[in-house]
PDB file of C-alpha atoms and ligand atoms in Angstrom:
ATOM      1  CA  UNK H   1      97.953 145.293 127.874  1.00 80.00           C
ATOM      2  CA  UNK H   2      99.092 148.277 129.979  1.00 88.00           C
ATOM      3  CA  UNK H   3      97.658 149.340 133.480  1.00 95.00           C
ATOM      4  CA  UNK H   4      94.198 151.607 132.540  1.00 98.00           C
ATOM      5  CA  UNK H   5      92.623 154.189 134.318  1.00 98.00           C
ATOM      6  CA  UNK H   6      89.233 155.068 133.327  1.00 98.00           C
ATOM      7  CA  UNK H   7      86.772 157.777 134.299  1.00 98.00           C
ATOM      8  CA  UNK H   8      83.297 156.976 133.587  1.00 98.00           C
ATOM      9  CA  UNK H   9      81.397 160.353 133.379  1.00 96.00           C
ATOM     10  CA  UNK H  10      78.782 162.584 131.528  1.00 93.00           C
ATOM     11  CA  UNK H  11      77.718 165.683 132.146  1.00 85.00           C
ATOM     12  CA  UNK H  12      74.251 164.802 133.713  1.00 87.00           C
ATOM     13  CA  UNK H  13      72.785 162.270 136.101  1.00 90.00           C
ATOM     14  CA  UNK H  14      70.478 159.016 134.980  1.00 93.00           C
ATOM     15  CA  UNK H  15      72.331 157.906 132.298  1.00 96.00           C
ATOM     16  CA  UNK H  16      74.016 154.378 133.767  1.00 97.00           C
ATOM     17  CA  UNK H  17      77.337 155.762 135.113  1.00 97.00           C
ATOM     18  CA  UNK H  18      77.151 153.870 138.063  1.00 97.00           C
ATOM     19  CA  UNK H  19      75.222 151.038 136.615  1.00 98.00           C
ATOM     20  CA  UNK H  20      78.562 150.506 134.017  1.00 98.00           C
ATOM     21  CA  UNK H  21      81.365 151.301 136.407  1.00 98.00           C
ATOM     22  CA  UNK H  22      79.866 148.703 138.673  1.00 98.00           C
ATOM     23  CA  UNK H  23      78.914 145.831 136.211  1.00 98.00           C
ATOM     24  CA  UNK H  24      82.045 146.670 133.825  1.00 98.00           C
ATOM     25  CA  UNK H  25      84.214 146.483 137.084  1.00 98.00           C
ATOM     26  CA  UNK H  26      83.171 142.966 138.015  1.00 98.00           C
ATOM     27  CA  UNK H  27      82.891 141.591 134.991  1.00 98.00           C
ATOM     28  CA  UNK H  28      86.741 142.641 133.983  1.00 98.00           C
ATOM     29  CA  UNK H  29      87.576 141.007 137.856  1.00 98.00           C
ATOM     30  CA  UNK H  30      85.966 138.128 136.538  1.00 98.00           C
ATOM     31  CA  UNK H  31      87.880 137.509 133.730  1.00 98.00           C
ATOM     32  CA  UNK H  32      91.194 137.698 135.980  1.00 98.00           C
ATOM     33  CA  UNK H  33      91.903 141.643 135.867  1.00 98.00           C
ATOM     34  CA  UNK H  34      92.649 143.107 139.021  1.00 98.00           C
ATOM     35  CA  UNK H  35      90.523 146.087 139.237  1.00 98.00           C
ATOM     36  CA  UNK H  36      89.752 149.134 141.692  1.00 98.00           C
ATOM     37  CA  UNK H  37      86.174 151.045 141.718  1.00 98.00           C
ATOM     38  CA  UNK H  38      86.688 154.401 142.885  1.00 98.00           C
ATOM     39  CA  UNK H  39      83.605 156.101 144.181  1.00 97.00           C
ATOM     40  CA  UNK H  40      83.687 159.763 143.520  1.00 96.00           C
ATOM     41  CA  UNK H  41      79.730 160.261 143.352  1.00 91.00           C
ATOM     42  CA  UNK H  42      78.585 162.050 146.275  1.00 88.00           C
ATOM     43  CA  UNK H  43      75.642 159.876 146.450  1.00 90.00           C
ATOM     44  CA  UNK H  44      78.180 156.900 147.009  1.00 93.00           C
ATOM     45  CA  UNK H  45      76.058 154.339 145.120  1.00 94.00           C
ATOM     46  CA  UNK H  46      78.507 152.070 144.082  1.00 96.00           C
ATOM     47  CA  UNK H  47      79.731 151.800 147.601  1.00 96.00           C
ATOM     48  CA  UNK H  48      76.345 151.185 148.506  1.00 95.00           C
ATOM     49  CA  UNK H  49      76.039 148.650 145.744  1.00 95.00           C
ATOM     50  CA  UNK H  50      78.627 146.403 147.141  1.00 95.00           C
ATOM     51  CA  UNK H  51      77.471 146.932 150.749  1.00 94.00           C
ATOM     52  CA  UNK H  52      79.976 148.383 152.168  1.00 95.00           C
ATOM     53  CA  UNK H  53      79.150 152.005 152.856  1.00 93.00           C
ATOM     54  CA  UNK H  54      80.316 153.077 156.262  1.00 93.00           C
ATOM     55  CA  UNK H  55      81.098 155.868 157.998  1.00 90.00           C
ATOM     56  CA  UNK H  56      83.060 155.286 160.557  1.00 92.00           C
ATOM     57  CA  UNK H  57      86.043 153.788 158.042  1.00 96.00           C
ATOM     58  CA  UNK H  58      88.494 155.782 155.996  1.00 97.00           C
ATOM     59  CA  UNK H  59      87.017 156.713 152.335  1.00 97.00           C
ATOM     60  CA  UNK H  60      87.998 158.792 149.369  1.00 96.00           C
ATOM     61  CA  UNK H  61      87.109 161.664 151.658  1.00 96.00           C
ATOM     62  CA  UNK H  62      89.955 161.145 154.007  1.00 96.00           C
ATOM     63  CA  UNK H  63      91.882 160.360 151.333  1.00 97.00           C
ATOM     64  CA  UNK H  64      91.757 163.431 149.326  1.00 96.00           C
ATOM     65  CA  UNK H  65      92.077 165.643 152.376  1.00 96.00           C
ATOM     66  CA  UNK H  66      95.356 163.809 153.398  1.00 95.00           C
ATOM     67  CA  UNK H  67      93.963 162.267 156.441  1.00 96.00           C
ATOM     68  CA  UNK H  68      94.148 158.937 155.671  1.00 96.00           C
ATOM     69  CA  UNK H  69      96.838 156.887 153.421  1.00 97.00           C
ATOM     70  CA  UNK H  70      94.753 155.396 150.533  1.00 98.00           C
ATOM     71  CA  UNK H  71      95.753 151.798 151.573  1.00 97.00           C
ATOM     72  CA  UNK H  72      93.671 152.034 154.596  1.00 96.00           C
ATOM     73  CA  UNK H  73      91.084 153.115 152.965  1.00 98.00           C
ATOM     74  CA  UNK H  74      90.839 150.602 149.882  1.00 98.00           C
ATOM     75  CA  UNK H  75      88.299 147.397 151.126  1.00 98.00           C
ATOM     76  CA  UNK H  76      88.071 144.328 149.008  1.00 98.00           C
ATOM     77  CA  UNK H  77      84.654 143.831 147.998  1.00 97.00           C
ATOM     78  CA  UNK H  78      82.744 139.987 147.913  1.00 95.00           C
ATOM     79  CA  UNK H  79      84.191 139.897 144.614  1.00 96.00           C
ATOM     80  CA  UNK H  80      87.778 137.983 143.867  1.00 97.00           C
ATOM     81  CA  UNK H  81      90.017 140.834 142.268  1.00 98.00           C
ATOM     82  CA  UNK H  82      87.805 143.966 142.860  1.00 98.00           C
ATOM     83  CA  UNK H  83      88.651 146.444 145.613  1.00 98.00           C
ATOM     84  CA  UNK H  84      86.641 149.581 146.038  1.00 98.00           C
ATOM     85  CA  UNK H  85      87.846 152.608 147.246  1.00 98.00           C
ATOM     86  CA  UNK H  86      84.119 153.823 149.026  1.00 98.00           C
ATOM     87  CA  UNK H  87      82.782 156.946 149.317  1.00 95.00           C
ATOM     88  CA  UNK H  88      81.500 158.564 152.144  1.00 90.00           C
ATOM     89  CA  UNK H  89      78.327 161.088 153.843  1.00 86.00           C
ATOM     90  CA  UNK H  90      80.906 163.550 154.058  1.00 89.00           C
ATOM     91  CA  UNK H  91      81.976 163.579 150.582  1.00 86.00           C
ATOM     92  CA  UNK H  92      81.234 167.367 149.762  1.00 87.00           C
ATOM     93  CA  UNK H  93      84.053 168.208 152.397  1.00 91.00           C
ATOM     94  CA  UNK H  94      86.394 167.267 149.202  1.00 93.00           C
ATOM     95  CA  UNK H  95      85.335 169.740 147.165  1.00 91.00           C
ATOM     96  CA  UNK H  96      85.649 172.745 150.087  1.00 92.00           C
ATOM     97  CA  UNK H  97      89.118 171.365 150.752  1.00 94.00           C
ATOM     98  CA  UNK H  98      90.265 171.392 147.241  1.00 94.00           C
ATOM     99  CA  UNK H  99      88.652 175.188 146.659  1.00 93.00           C
ATOM    100  CA  UNK H 100      90.799 175.916 149.602  1.00 93.00           C
ATOM    101  CA  UNK H 101      94.061 174.624 148.192  1.00 91.00           C
ATOM    102  CA  UNK H 102      96.740 176.420 146.406  1.00 88.00           C
ATOM    103  CA  UNK H 103      98.542 173.967 144.610  1.00 91.00           C
ATOM    104  CA  UNK H 104      98.175 171.596 142.202  1.00 94.00           C
ATOM    105  CA  UNK H 105      94.360 170.883 143.723  1.00 95.00           C
ATOM    106  CA  UNK H 106      93.690 169.252 140.097  1.00 96.00           C
ATOM    107  CA  UNK H 107      96.250 166.530 140.887  1.00 98.00           C
ATOM    108  CA  UNK H 108      95.092 165.917 144.503  1.00 97.00           C
ATOM    109  CA  UNK H 109      93.463 162.218 143.521  1.00 97.00           C
ATOM    110  CA  UNK H 110      96.366 161.464 140.969  1.00 97.00           C
ATOM    111  CA  UNK H 111      99.213 162.040 144.049  1.00 97.00           C
ATOM    112  CA  UNK H 112      97.327 160.282 146.474  1.00 96.00           C
ATOM    113  CA  UNK H 113      96.990 157.267 144.310  1.00 97.00           C
ATOM    114  CA  UNK H 114     100.759 157.107 143.949  1.00 96.00           C
ATOM    115  CA  UNK H 115     101.409 154.021 146.007  1.00 94.00           C
ATOM    116  CA  UNK H 116      98.170 152.077 144.474  1.00 97.00           C
ATOM    117  CA  UNK H 117      97.901 152.736 140.940  1.00 95.00           C
ATOM    118  CA  UNK H 118     100.399 150.039 139.812  1.00 96.00           C
ATOM    119  CA  UNK H 119      98.717 147.558 141.382  1.00 97.00           C
ATOM    120  CA  UNK H 120      95.443 147.121 139.332  1.00 98.00           C
ATOM    121  CA  UNK H 121      95.092 146.652 136.001  1.00 98.00           C
ATOM    122  CA  UNK H 122      92.084 148.550 135.812  1.00 98.00           C
ATOM    123  CA  UNK H 123      90.940 151.772 137.754  1.00 98.00           C
ATOM    124  CA  UNK H 124      87.132 152.661 137.368  1.00 98.00           C
ATOM    125  CA  UNK H 125      86.000 156.063 138.123  1.00 98.00           C
ATOM    126  CA  UNK H 126      82.232 156.827 138.979  1.00 97.00           C
ATOM    127  CA  UNK H 127      82.311 160.292 138.349  1.00 95.00           C
ATOM    128  CA  UNK H 128      79.983 162.874 139.724  1.00 89.00           C
ATOM    129  CA  UNK H 129      77.871 164.728 136.541  1.00 82.00           C
ATOM    130  CA  UNK H 130      78.419 168.393 137.044  1.00 73.00           C
ATOM    131  CA  UNK H 131      81.735 170.076 136.364  1.00 57.00           C
ATOM    132  CA  UNK H 132      82.999 170.364 139.646  1.00 84.00           C
ATOM    133  CA  UNK H 133      86.576 170.162 141.007  1.00 93.00           C
ATOM    134  CA  UNK H 134      86.528 166.275 142.104  1.00 93.00           C
ATOM    135  CA  UNK H 135      85.701 165.562 138.341  1.00 94.00           C
ATOM    136  CA  UNK H 136      88.568 167.446 137.354  1.00 95.00           C
ATOM    137  CA  UNK H 137      90.489 165.491 139.472  1.00 97.00           C
ATOM    138  CA  UNK H 138      89.356 162.086 138.364  1.00 97.00           C
ATOM    139  CA  UNK H 139      90.128 163.610 134.540  1.00 97.00           C
ATOM    140  CA  UNK H 140      93.653 164.932 135.378  1.00 97.00           C
ATOM    141  CA  UNK H 141      94.280 161.022 136.766  1.00 98.00           C
ATOM    142  CA  UNK H 142      92.453 158.978 134.000  1.00 98.00           C
ATOM    143  CA  UNK H 143      93.963 157.930 131.011  1.00 98.00           C
ATOM    144  CA  UNK H 144      90.454 157.562 129.195  1.00 98.00           C
ATOM    145  CA  UNK H 145      87.126 158.675 129.527  1.00 98.00           C
ATOM    146  CA  UNK H 146      83.828 156.553 128.689  1.00 98.00           C
ATOM    147  CA  UNK H 147      80.820 158.648 128.156  1.00 98.00           C
ATOM    148  CA  UNK H 148      77.347 156.673 128.647  1.00 98.00           C
ATOM    149  CA  UNK H 149      74.814 157.971 126.809  1.00 97.00           C
ATOM    150  CA  UNK H 150      71.136 157.903 126.350  1.00 97.00           C
ATOM    151  CA  UNK H 151      69.836 157.780 122.983  1.00 97.00           C
ATOM    152  CA  UNK H 152      67.387 160.415 123.154  1.00 96.00           C
ATOM    153  CA  UNK H 153      67.210 163.956 121.696  1.00 94.00           C
ATOM    154  CA  UNK H 154      69.431 165.724 123.695  1.00 93.00           C
ATOM    155  CA  UNK H 155      72.683 162.889 123.158  1.00 95.00           C
ATOM    156  CA  UNK H 156      74.563 164.950 120.487  1.00 95.00           C
ATOM    157  CA  UNK H 157      74.198 168.258 122.414  1.00 95.00           C
ATOM    158  CA  UNK H 158      75.741 166.196 125.400  1.00 94.00           C
ATOM    159  CA  UNK H 159      78.600 165.231 123.631  1.00 96.00           C
ATOM    160  CA  UNK H 160      79.347 168.643 122.105  1.00 96.00           C
ATOM    161  CA  UNK H 161      79.126 169.840 125.511  1.00 93.00           C
ATOM    162  CA  UNK H 162      81.509 167.011 126.945  1.00 93.00           C
ATOM    163  CA  UNK H 163      83.442 167.696 123.966  1.00 96.00           C
ATOM    164  CA  UNK H 164      84.099 171.615 125.239  1.00 94.00           C
ATOM    165  CA  UNK H 165      85.059 170.346 128.506  1.00 93.00           C
ATOM    166  CA  UNK H 166      87.395 167.882 127.596  1.00 95.00           C
ATOM    167  CA  UNK H 167      89.648 170.635 125.230  1.00 96.00           C
ATOM    168  CA  UNK H 168      89.432 172.566 128.513  1.00 95.00           C
ATOM    169  CA  UNK H 169      90.961 169.607 130.327  1.00 96.00           C
ATOM    170  CA  UNK H 170      93.558 168.373 127.954  1.00 97.00           C
ATOM    171  CA  UNK H 171      94.841 171.921 127.779  1.00 97.00           C
ATOM    172  CA  UNK H 172      94.663 172.875 131.236  1.00 93.00           C
ATOM    173  CA  UNK H 173      95.572 169.309 133.559  1.00 96.00           C
ATOM    174  CA  UNK H 174      96.016 166.204 131.324  1.00 98.00           C
ATOM    175  CA  UNK H 175      97.134 166.546 127.515  1.00 98.00           C
ATOM    176  CA  UNK H 176      97.082 162.876 126.941  1.00 97.00           C
ATOM    177  CA  UNK H 177      93.360 162.189 128.309  1.00 98.00           C
ATOM    178  CA  UNK H 178      91.472 159.987 125.537  1.00 97.00           C
ATOM    179  CA  UNK H 179      87.973 159.417 124.636  1.00 97.00           C
ATOM    180  CA  UNK H 180      87.836 155.460 125.101  1.00 97.00           C
ATOM    181  CA  UNK H 181      83.998 155.659 123.520  1.00 97.00           C
ATOM    182  CA  UNK H 182      80.607 156.973 123.721  1.00 98.00           C
ATOM    183  CA  UNK H 183      78.581 153.810 125.173  1.00 98.00           C
ATOM    184  CA  UNK H 184      74.941 153.754 124.516  1.00 98.00           C
ATOM    185  CA  UNK H 185      72.542 152.914 127.310  1.00 98.00           C
ATOM    186  CA  UNK H 186      69.092 152.163 128.277  1.00 98.00           C
ATOM    187  CA  UNK H 187      68.303 151.025 124.462  1.00 98.00           C
ATOM    188  CA  UNK H 188      65.019 149.922 123.353  1.00 97.00           C
ATOM    189  CA  UNK H 189      64.219 148.801 120.468  1.00 95.00           C
ATOM    190  CA  UNK H 190      61.365 151.258 119.025  1.00 97.00           C
ATOM    191  CA  UNK H 191      61.777 153.308 116.252  1.00 97.00           C
ATOM    192  CA  UNK H 192      62.938 156.312 117.892  1.00 96.00           C
ATOM    193  CA  UNK H 193      65.380 155.022 120.059  1.00 97.00           C
ATOM    194  CA  UNK H 194      67.238 153.357 116.860  1.00 97.00           C
ATOM    195  CA  UNK H 195      67.097 156.977 115.307  1.00 97.00           C
ATOM    196  CA  UNK H 196      69.017 158.448 118.135  1.00 97.00           C
ATOM    197  CA  UNK H 197      71.414 155.366 118.285  1.00 98.00           C
ATOM    198  CA  UNK H 198      72.186 155.735 114.634  1.00 97.00           C
ATOM    199  CA  UNK H 199      73.186 159.244 115.578  1.00 97.00           C
ATOM    200  CA  UNK H 200      75.265 158.367 117.740  1.00 97.00           C
ATOM    201  CA  UNK H 201      76.996 156.108 116.131  1.00 96.00           C
ATOM    202  CA  UNK H 202      77.412 157.858 112.763  1.00 96.00           C
ATOM    203  CA  UNK H 203      78.438 161.554 114.909  1.00 96.00           C
ATOM    204  CA  UNK H 204      82.151 162.077 114.431  1.00 95.00           C
ATOM    205  CA  UNK H 205      83.082 164.292 117.839  1.00 96.00           C
ATOM    206  CA  UNK H 206      83.856 160.825 119.631  1.00 97.00           C
ATOM    207  CA  UNK H 207      84.367 156.808 118.858  1.00 97.00           C
ATOM    208  CA  UNK H 208      81.260 154.995 119.833  1.00 98.00           C
ATOM    209  CA  UNK H 209      81.204 151.604 121.197  1.00 98.00           C
ATOM    210  CA  UNK H 210      79.677 148.973 118.857  1.00 98.00           C
ATOM    211  CA  UNK H 211      78.191 147.471 121.739  1.00 98.00           C
ATOM    212  CA  UNK H 212      74.699 148.712 123.007  1.00 98.00           C
ATOM    213  CA  UNK H 213      73.314 148.381 126.735  1.00 98.00           C
ATOM    214  CA  UNK H 214      69.671 147.042 126.406  1.00 98.00           C
ATOM    215  CA  UNK H 215      67.123 148.411 128.879  1.00 98.00           C
ATOM    216  CA  UNK H 216      67.125 145.563 131.217  1.00 98.00           C
ATOM    217  CA  UNK H 217      64.803 145.158 134.336  1.00 98.00           C
ATOM    218  CA  UNK H 218      67.651 142.847 135.774  1.00 98.00           C
ATOM    219  CA  UNK H 219      70.197 145.496 136.115  1.00 97.00           C
ATOM    220  CA  UNK H 220      67.816 147.490 138.258  1.00 95.00           C
ATOM    221  CA  UNK H 221      66.866 144.578 140.266  1.00 96.00           C
ATOM    222  CA  UNK H 222      70.458 143.923 140.962  1.00 96.00           C
ATOM    223  CA  UNK H 223      71.280 146.984 142.968  1.00 93.00           C
ATOM    224  CA  UNK H 224      68.445 145.845 145.468  1.00 93.00           C
ATOM    225  CA  UNK H 225      70.468 142.626 145.436  1.00 94.00           C
ATOM    226  CA  UNK H 226      73.545 144.324 146.280  1.00 95.00           C
ATOM    227  CA  UNK H 227      75.045 142.220 143.098  1.00 96.00           C
ATOM    228  CA  UNK H 228      76.710 142.965 139.727  1.00 97.00           C
ATOM    229  CA  UNK H 229      74.888 141.557 137.126  1.00 98.00           C
ATOM    230  CA  UNK H 230      76.881 138.826 136.431  1.00 97.00           C
ATOM    231  CA  UNK H 231      76.444 137.140 139.858  1.00 97.00           C
ATOM    232  CA  UNK H 232      72.350 138.446 140.141  1.00 97.00           C
ATOM    233  CA  UNK H 233      71.387 137.279 136.613  1.00 98.00           C
ATOM    234  CA  UNK H 234      73.990 135.871 134.226  1.00 98.00           C
ATOM    235  CA  UNK H 235      71.615 134.862 131.603  1.00 97.00           C
ATOM    236  CA  UNK H 236      70.151 138.415 131.578  1.00 98.00           C
ATOM    237  CA  UNK H 237      70.374 140.941 128.849  1.00 98.00           C
ATOM    238  CA  UNK H 238      72.280 143.177 131.167  1.00 98.00           C
ATOM    239  CA  UNK H 239      74.872 140.435 131.413  1.00 98.00           C
ATOM    240  CA  UNK H 240      75.566 139.881 128.008  1.00 98.00           C
ATOM    241  CA  UNK H 241      75.759 143.312 126.937  1.00 98.00           C
ATOM    242  CA  UNK H 242      78.206 144.528 129.944  1.00 98.00           C
ATOM    243  CA  UNK H 243      80.033 141.328 128.958  1.00 98.00           C
ATOM    244  CA  UNK H 244      80.556 142.684 125.428  1.00 98.00           C
ATOM    245  CA  UNK H 245      81.266 145.687 126.290  1.00 98.00           C
ATOM    246  CA  UNK H 246      84.215 144.495 128.766  1.00 98.00           C
ATOM    247  CA  UNK H 247      85.411 142.504 125.980  1.00 98.00           C
ATOM    248  CA  UNK H 248      85.456 145.364 123.412  1.00 98.00           C
ATOM    249  CA  UNK H 249      87.427 147.555 125.911  1.00 98.00           C
ATOM    250  CA  UNK H 250      89.865 144.694 125.980  1.00 97.00           C
ATOM    251  CA  UNK H 251      90.165 144.405 122.327  1.00 96.00           C
ATOM    252  CA  UNK H 252      90.343 147.959 121.840  1.00 95.00           C
ATOM    253  CA  UNK H 253      93.222 148.432 124.460  1.00 96.00           C
ATOM    254  CA  UNK H 254      94.866 145.904 123.305  1.00 93.00           C
ATOM    255  CA  UNK H 255      94.517 146.405 119.709  1.00 85.00           C
ATOM    256  CA  UNK H 256      95.279 150.338 120.170  1.00 60.00           C
ATOM    257  CA  UNK H 257      92.303 150.954 118.646  1.00 54.00           C
ATOM    258  CA  UNK H 258      89.975 153.728 119.802  1.00 48.00           C
ATOM    259  CA  UNK H 259      88.873 155.228 116.379  1.00 46.00           C
ATOM    260  CA  UNK H 260      85.682 153.635 116.572  1.00 43.00           C
ATOM    261  CA  UNK H 261      85.838 152.825 112.940  1.00 43.00           C
ATOM    262  CA  UNK H 262      85.401 149.895 110.924  1.00 37.00           C
TER     263      UNK H 262
HETATM  264  N1  LIG G 301      70.347 149.250 130.687  1.00 81.27           N
HETATM  265  C1  LIG G 301      69.652 149.667 132.108  1.00 81.27           C
HETATM  266  N2  LIG G 301      68.186 149.019 132.198  1.00 81.27           N
HETATM  267  C2  LIG G 301      67.405 149.365 132.871  1.00 81.27           C
HETATM  268  N3  LIG G 301      67.745 150.539 133.987  1.00 81.27           N
HETATM  269  C3  LIG G 301      68.780 150.929 133.968  1.00 81.27           C
HETATM  270  C4  LIG G 301      70.017 150.727 133.068  1.00 81.27           C
HETATM  271  N4  LIG G 301      71.012 151.661 132.988  1.00 81.27           N
HETATM  272  C5  LIG G 301      70.885 152.043 134.445  1.00 81.27           C
HETATM  273  N5  LIG G 301      69.769 151.865 134.849  1.00 81.27           N
HETATM  274  C6  LIG G 301      68.702 152.699 135.732  1.00 81.27           C
HETATM  275  O1  LIG G 301      68.701 153.896 135.474  1.00 81.27           O
HETATM  276  C7  LIG G 301      68.897 154.819 136.804  1.00 81.27           C
HETATM  277  C8  LIG G 301      70.221 155.673 136.416  1.00 81.27           C
HETATM  278  O2  LIG G 301      71.283 155.003 136.567  1.00 81.27           O
HETATM  279  P1  LIG G 301      72.567 155.064 137.338  1.00 81.27           P
HETATM  280  O3  LIG G 301      73.541 153.657 136.928  1.00 81.27           O
HETATM  281  O4  LIG G 301      72.439 155.360 138.669  1.00 81.27           O
HETATM  282  O5  LIG G 301      73.119 156.555 136.570  1.00 81.27           O
HETATM  283  P2  LIG G 301      73.883 157.713 136.631  1.00 81.27           P
HETATM  284  O6  LIG G 301      75.139 156.818 137.703  1.00 81.27           O
HETATM  285  O7  LIG G 301      74.343 158.330 135.558  1.00 81.27           O
HETATM  286  O8  LIG G 301      72.982 158.582 137.679  1.00 81.27           O
HETATM  287  C9  LIG G 301      68.907 153.235 137.202  1.00 81.27           C
HETATM  288  O9  LIG G 301      67.938 153.249 138.396  1.00 81.27           O
HETATM  289  C10 LIG G 301      69.548 152.247 137.265  1.00 81.27           C
HETATM  290  O10 LIG G 301      68.784 150.843 137.729  1.00 81.27           O
HETATM  291 MG1  LIG G 302      76.039 157.608 139.651  1.00 81.27          MG
END
């Protein structure tokens, strides 16, 4: 399978981006893939998740601003095969730095990652919600986007917003960026949620994963334990669903099937 860089993104918060990034990364690592999780969210939740938040050590900020080599900043997690490029408190400085940069600012992340891109089977990026320069950098570097979406009244509108954003990204910075899939998150078996989920699965804006991520309290509880779901509660629905997602992604990448059909 080709080495794959996936930006986990959506244009609002609270939809399960970080939960998806962390757990998918850990499950892919457990399957034997070499995985790097890049924390591009100013809140650094993915870094905190693995208990690796440390302002004294090099982070994504120093790397993107050219102060640190990327290899200095990447740290192992306690999970075999899973490394993290951590976030830090001064994250907002990246945005200012990118604003001042006159040449190729959209490719800053891609260029700083050159030495490590080939070391990993999967590079997963946990993106910030708003359409800022950091997110553009992630999309300029990624092969695919994965779009976690809550099945609600706003969902289809959200996908249309993302479609417009992706048109601009493809025209401007990354013509080969593709959509891996829309992922229904925090799903519940109520009539309402089912109807919105069917609408998401039936839309033809983007392919949609067959896997649904059910609402599961173990996923929230795992955060406090600083453990991904496969280590925190292996028999939970959350672990079952994220494992099914990992399998579906591998199948799509191996089969080249990103159409979401059949
Ligand atoms: N499948 C789920 N079941 C229950 N709670 C979830 C699930 N997915 C995410 N959450 C919770 O929802 C909140 C937002 O999730 P998070 O992954 O941080 O979203 P984002 O990164 O998009 O802002 C967190 O408190 C998280 O624990
Ligand atoms: Mg987040």
